């Protein structure tokens, strides 16, 4: 409870509770609005804390299972924050511009990524000296342009398991593509948006830099915790496998030694039996006796 109170205080100081003007509100956000002050809706931070913790727990499980969560934030005040957080946990991100079909036409996007990587390899290759100055300059410009848009998904070889959106209204194209493909969606939802459009909504101010930072950092910490648990479980499994292999090797060695000892004992007993057994006495006098001449026949 104290942790919730502390988190709620941090959210309050970051201005997470400030919504939009009353005239711009979405009626479906009514359950998350605490009050109205000077024509501005105030978000209920108790609901924000509950939804934030629920979202963090779900993201932690996804990260623990080894799947990818893509961060999407093309708003100016959220670009740097989201990209830095995504890099901390090695997750893909899109912060410059959402390319239409980035998810639904993923194979074509992957071709563009491979082209960018081939240009980068060409420029860094020692044989690139054969290129003219103009060719190198053109390739470098193309690479920078592609890196700006596709750099965040360069290591994403398959579709992500989930999307985290800072502003679901601003990122409606990404949200529509994720819904079409059945990808789990998480999002910061302000008072001017519909919270039912995402699977996990976080009622919060999605315009203030501090608000975006505190929500994104909280979620990133949960993802990092899930990755750490996955790594610990993996190391534990490897240790168990090593112990089983060692025990099996020791058992096989013991069986081999025991079998070798039994063979040695059987050989020695057989040799002793041959040496101690009764021996036939050879007849004396040069072989079998012949009947004497003139004797009885």
Coordinates of C-alpha atoms in Angstrom, one line a residue:
X1 CA 0.0 0.0 0.0
X2 CA 2.9 2.3 0.8
X3 CA 4.4 1.5 -2.6
X4 CA 1.1 2.4 -4.3
X5 CA 1.0 5.7 -2.4
X6 CA 4.6 6.5 -3.3
X7 CA 3.8 5.7 -7.0
X8 CA 0.7 7.8 -6.9
X9 CA 2.6 10.7 -5.5
X10 CA 5.2 10.4 -8.2
X11 CA 2.5 10.4 -10.9
X12 CA 0.9 13.4 -9.3
X13 CA 4.2 15.3 -9.3
X14 CA 4.8 14.4 -13.0
X15 CA 1.4 15.8 -14.0
X16 CA -0.1 12.4 -15.1
X17 CA -3.5 13.5 -13.9
X18 CA -4.0 16.4 -16.3
X19 CA -6.4 15.6 -19.1
X20 CA -7.7 17.5 -22.0
X21 CA -10.3 20.3 -22.2
X22 CA -13.8 19.2 -21.3
X23 CA -15.0 20.0 -24.9
X24 CA -12.5 17.5 -26.3
X25 CA -13.3 14.6 -24.0
X26 CA -14.4 11.1 -25.1
X27 CA -17.4 10.0 -23.0
X28 CA -16.0 6.5 -22.8
X29 CA -13.3 7.9 -20.5
X30 CA -15.9 8.9 -17.9
X31 CA -15.0 6.0 -15.4
X32 CA -11.4 7.3 -15.3
X33 CA -12.2 11.0 -14.8
X34 CA -12.0 12.2 -11.2
X35 CA -13.2 15.8 -11.5
X36 CA -13.2 18.9 -13.7
X37 CA -11.2 21.9 -12.8
X38 CA -11.2 25.2 -14.9
X39 CA -12.6 23.4 -17.9
X40 CA -9.9 20.6 -17.8
X41 CA -10.6 17.0 -16.8
X42 CA -8.6 15.5 -14.0
X43 CA -7.7 11.8 -14.3
X44 CA -8.3 9.6 -11.3
X45 CA -4.7 8.5 -10.3
X46 CA -6.1 5.5 -8.4
X47 CA -7.3 4.1 -11.6
X48 CA -4.0 5.0 -13.3
X49 CA -2.0 3.1 -10.7
X50 CA -4.2 0.0 -11.0
X51 CA -4.0 -0.1 -14.8
X52 CA -0.3 0.7 -14.8
X53 CA 0.5 -2.2 -12.5
X54 CA -1.8 -4.5 -14.5
X55 CA -0.1 -3.4 -17.7
X56 CA 3.4 -3.8 -16.2
X57 CA 2.6 -7.3 -15.0
X58 CA 1.3 -8.4 -18.5
X59 CA 4.4 -6.9 -20.2
X60 CA 6.7 -8.7 -17.7
X61 CA 5.1 -12.0 -18.6
X62 CA 5.5 -11.3 -22.3
X63 CA 9.2 -10.4 -21.9
X64 CA 9.7 -13.5 -19.6
X65 CA 8.4 -15.7 -22.4
X66 CA 11.1 -14.4 -24.8
X67 CA 8.7 -12.4 -27.1
X68 CA 9.2 -8.9 -28.3
X69 CA 7.3 -5.7 -27.4
X70 CA 7.4 -2.9 -29.9
X71 CA 7.4 0.7 -28.6
X72 CA 5.6 3.3 -30.8
X73 CA 5.8 7.0 -30.2
X74 CA 6.2 9.5 -33.0
X75 CA 5.2 12.5 -31.0
X76 CA 8.0 15.1 -30.7
X77 CA 7.9 15.1 -26.8
X78 CA 8.1 11.3 -26.6
X79 CA 10.5 10.3 -29.3
X80 CA 13.8 10.4 -27.3
X81 CA 12.3 9.0 -24.1
X82 CA 10.7 6.0 -25.7
X83 CA 13.7 5.2 -27.9
X84 CA 16.1 5.3 -24.9
X85 CA 13.8 3.0 -22.9
X86 CA 13.4 0.5 -25.8
X87 CA 17.2 0.4 -26.2
X88 CA 17.7 -0.4 -22.5
X89 CA 15.7 -3.6 -22.8
X90 CA 16.7 -4.4 -26.4
X91 CA 13.1 -4.0 -27.8
X92 CA 12.2 -2.7 -31.3
X93 CA 10.7 0.8 -31.6
X94 CA 9.3 3.3 -34.1
X95 CA 9.8 6.9 -33.1
X96 CA 10.4 8.8 -36.3
X97 CA 7.5 7.9 -38.6
X98 CA 5.2 4.9 -38.8
X99 CA 5.5 3.4 -42.3
X100 CA 2.1 2.2 -43.6
X101 CA 2.2 -1.6 -43.6
X102 CA 5.1 -1.9 -41.2
X103 CA 3.2 -4.8 -39.6
X104 CA 0.7 -5.9 -42.2
X105 CA 3.4 -5.8 -45.0
X106 CA 6.2 -6.9 -42.8
X107 CA 8.0 -9.0 -45.5
X108 CA 8.5 -5.9 -47.7
X109 CA 9.7 -3.9 -44.8
X110 CA 12.3 -6.6 -44.0
X111 CA 13.6 -6.3 -47.5
X112 CA 14.2 -2.6 -47.0
X113 CA 16.0 -3.4 -43.7
X114 CA 18.2 -5.9 -45.5
X115 CA 19.0 -3.3 -48.2
X116 CA 20.0 -0.8 -45.5
X117 CA 22.2 -3.4 -43.8
X118 CA 23.8 -4.3 -47.2
X119 CA 24.6 -0.6 -47.8
X120 CA 26.1 -0.3 -44.4
X121 CA 28.2 -3.4 -45.0
X122 CA 29.3 -2.0 -48.3
X123 CA 30.4 1.3 -46.9
X124 CA 32.3 -0.4 -44.1
X125 CA 34.0 -2.9 -46.4
X126 CA 37.7 -2.4 -47.2
X127 CA 36.9 -2.9 -50.9
X128 CA 34.6 0.2 -50.9
X129 CA 37.6 2.3 -51.9
X130 CA 36.7 1.4 -55.5
X131 CA 33.6 3.5 -55.2
X132 CA 33.7 7.1 -56.4
X133 CA 33.2 9.9 -53.9
X134 CA 29.8 10.7 -55.4
X135 CA 28.7 7.0 -55.1
X136 CA 29.8 6.9 -51.5
X137 CA 28.0 10.1 -50.6
X138 CA 24.8 8.9 -52.3
X139 CA 24.9 5.5 -50.4
X140 CA 25.6 7.2 -47.1
X141 CA 22.6 9.5 -47.6
X142 CA 20.4 6.6 -48.4
X143 CA 21.6 4.7 -45.4
X144 CA 21.1 7.6 -43.1
X145 CA 17.6 8.1 -44.4
X146 CA 16.7 4.5 -44.0
X147 CA 18.4 4.2 -40.6
X148 CA 16.2 7.1 -39.3
X149 CA 13.0 5.3 -40.1
X150 CA 14.0 1.6 -39.9
X151 CA 16.9 1.6 -37.4
X152 CA 14.6 0.7 -34.5
X153 CA 13.3 -2.5 -36.1
X154 CA 16.6 -3.6 -37.8
X155 CA 17.0 -6.5 -35.4
X156 CA 13.3 -7.5 -35.5
X157 CA 13.2 -10.7 -37.6
X158 CA 9.5 -11.4 -36.9
X159 CA 6.3 -9.7 -35.9
X160 CA 6.2 -8.5 -32.2
X161 CA 3.9 -10.1 -29.7
X162 CA 2.7 -6.7 -28.4
X163 CA 2.7 -3.0 -29.1
X164 CA 3.1 -0.2 -26.6
X165 CA 1.6 3.1 -27.9
X166 CA 2.1 6.5 -26.1
X167 CA -0.9 8.1 -27.8
X168 CA -3.4 5.8 -29.3
X169 CA -5.1 8.6 -31.1
X170 CA -1.9 9.8 -32.7
X171 CA -0.8 6.3 -33.5
X172 CA -4.1 5.1 -35.0
X173 CA -2.5 3.5 -38.0
X174 CA -0.2 1.3 -35.9
X175 CA -3.1 0.4 -33.7
X176 CA -5.3 -0.6 -36.7
X177 CA -2.5 -2.8 -38.1
X178 CA -2.0 -4.5 -34.7
X179 CA -5.7 -5.1 -34.3
X180 CA -5.9 -6.6 -37.8
X181 CA -3.1 -9.1 -37.0
X182 CA -4.3 -9.9 -33.5
X183 CA -1.3 -8.4 -31.7
X184 CA -1.8 -7.4 -28.1
X185 CA -1.9 -3.6 -27.6
X186 CA -0.9 -1.5 -24.6
X187 CA -1.4 2.3 -24.6
X188 CA -1.4 5.6 -22.7
X189 CA -4.9 6.9 -23.1
X190 CA -5.8 10.5 -22.5
X191 CA -9.3 11.9 -21.9
X192 CA -9.8 12.5 -25.6
X193 CA -9.4 8.9 -26.7
X194 CA -11.4 5.6 -26.5
X195 CA -9.8 3.3 -23.9
X196 CA -11.6 0.3 -25.4
X197 CA -9.5 0.4 -28.5
X198 CA -6.5 -1.2 -26.7
X199 CA -6.3 -4.4 -24.8
X200 CA -4.5 -2.7 -21.8
X201 CA -5.2 1.0 -21.3
X202 CA -3.3 3.4 -19.0
X203 CA -5.3 6.5 -18.3
X204 CA -2.7 9.2 -18.3
X205 CA -1.5 12.5 -19.7
X206 CA 0.2 11.6 -23.0
X207 CA 1.3 15.1 -23.9
X208 CA 3.6 16.1 -21.0
X209 CA 7.2 14.9 -21.2
X210 CA 7.4 14.0 -17.5
X211 CA 4.2 12.0 -17.7
X212 CA 5.4 10.0 -20.7
X213 CA 8.8 9.5 -19.0
X214 CA 7.5 8.1 -15.7
X215 CA 5.0 5.7 -17.4
X216 CA 7.5 4.4 -19.9
X217 CA 10.2 4.0 -17.3
X218 CA 7.9 2.1 -15.0
X219 CA 7.0 -0.3 -17.9
X220 CA 10.6 -0.6 -19.0
X221 CA 11.6 -1.7 -15.4
X222 CA 8.9 -4.4 -15.5
X223 CA 10.2 -5.7 -18.8
X224 CA 13.8 -5.7 -17.5
X225 CA 12.6 -7.7 -14.5
X226 CA 10.9 -10.2 -16.8
X227 CA 14.1 -10.6 -18.9
X228 CA 16.2 -11.1 -15.8
X229 CA 13.9 -13.8 -14.5
X230 CA 14.0 -15.5 -17.9
X231 CA 17.8 -15.4 -17.9
X232 CA 17.9 -16.8 -14.3
X233 CA 15.6 -19.6 -15.3
X234 CA 17.6 -20.4 -18.3
X235 CA 20.8 -20.6 -16.3
X236 CA 19.1 -22.8 -13.7
X237 CA 17.9 -25.2 -16.4
X238 CA 21.4 -25.3 -17.9
X239 CA 22.9 -26.0 -14.5
X240 CA 20.3 -28.9 -14.0
X241 CA 21.2 -30.3 -17.4
X242 CA 24.9 -30.2 -16.5
X243 CA 24.3 -31.9 -13.2
X244 CA 22.3 -34.6 -14.9
X245 CA 25.0 -35.1 -17.5
X246 CA 27.7 -35.4 -14.8
X247 CA 25.6 -37.8 -12.8
X248 CA 24.9 -39.9 -15.8
X249 CA 28.6 -39.9 -16.8
X250 CA 29.6 -41.0 -13.3
X251 CA 27.0 -43.7 -13.3
X252 CA 28.2 -45.1 -16.6
X253 CA 31.8 -45.0 -15.4
X254 CA 30.9 -46.9 -12.3
X255 CA 29.0 -49.5 -14.3
X256 CA 31.9 -49.8 -16.7
X257 CA 34.4 -50.3 -13.8
X258 CA 32.1 -52.8 -12.1
X259 CA 31.7 -54.7 -15.3
X260 CA 35.5 -54.7 -15.8
X261 CA 36.0 -56.0 -12.3
X262 CA 33.6 -58.8 -12.8
X263 CA 35.3 -59.9 -16.0
X264 CA 38.7 -59.9 -14.2
X265 CA 37.3 -62.0 -11.4
X266 CA 35.7 -64.5 -13.8
X267 CA 39.0 -64.9 -15.7
X268 CA 41.0 -65.5 -12.5
X269 CA 38.5 -68.0 -11.2
X270 CA 38.6 -69.9 -14.5
X271 CA 42.4 -70.0 -14.6
X272 CA 42.5 -71.2 -11.0
X273 CA 40.0 -74.0 -11.9
X274 CA 42.2 -75.2 -14.7
X275 CA 45.4 -75.3 -12.5
X276 CA 43.8 -77.1 -9.5
X277 CA 41.8 -79.7 -11.5
X278 CA 42.8 -83.5 -11.6
X279 CA 45.5 -84.4 -14.0
X280 CA 45.8 -87.6 -16.0
X281 CA 49.0 -89.5 -15.3
X282 CA 50.9 -90.5 -18.4
X283 CA 51.6 -94.3 -18.6
X284 CA 55.1 -95.3 -17.7
X285 CA 57.2 -97.6 -19.9
X286 CA 56.7 -96.0 -23.2
X287 CA 53.0 -96.5 -23.8
X288 CA 50.5 -99.3 -23.6
X289 CA 51.8 -102.9 -22.6
X290 CA 51.9 -105.5 -25.3
X291 CA 51.1 -109.1 -24.7
X292 CA 54.2 -111.3 -24.3
X293 CA 55.0 -114.0 -26.8
X294 CA 53.9 -117.4 -25.8
X295 CA 51.5 -116.1 -23.3
X296 CA 47.8 -116.7 -23.2
X297 CA 45.8 -115.0 -25.8

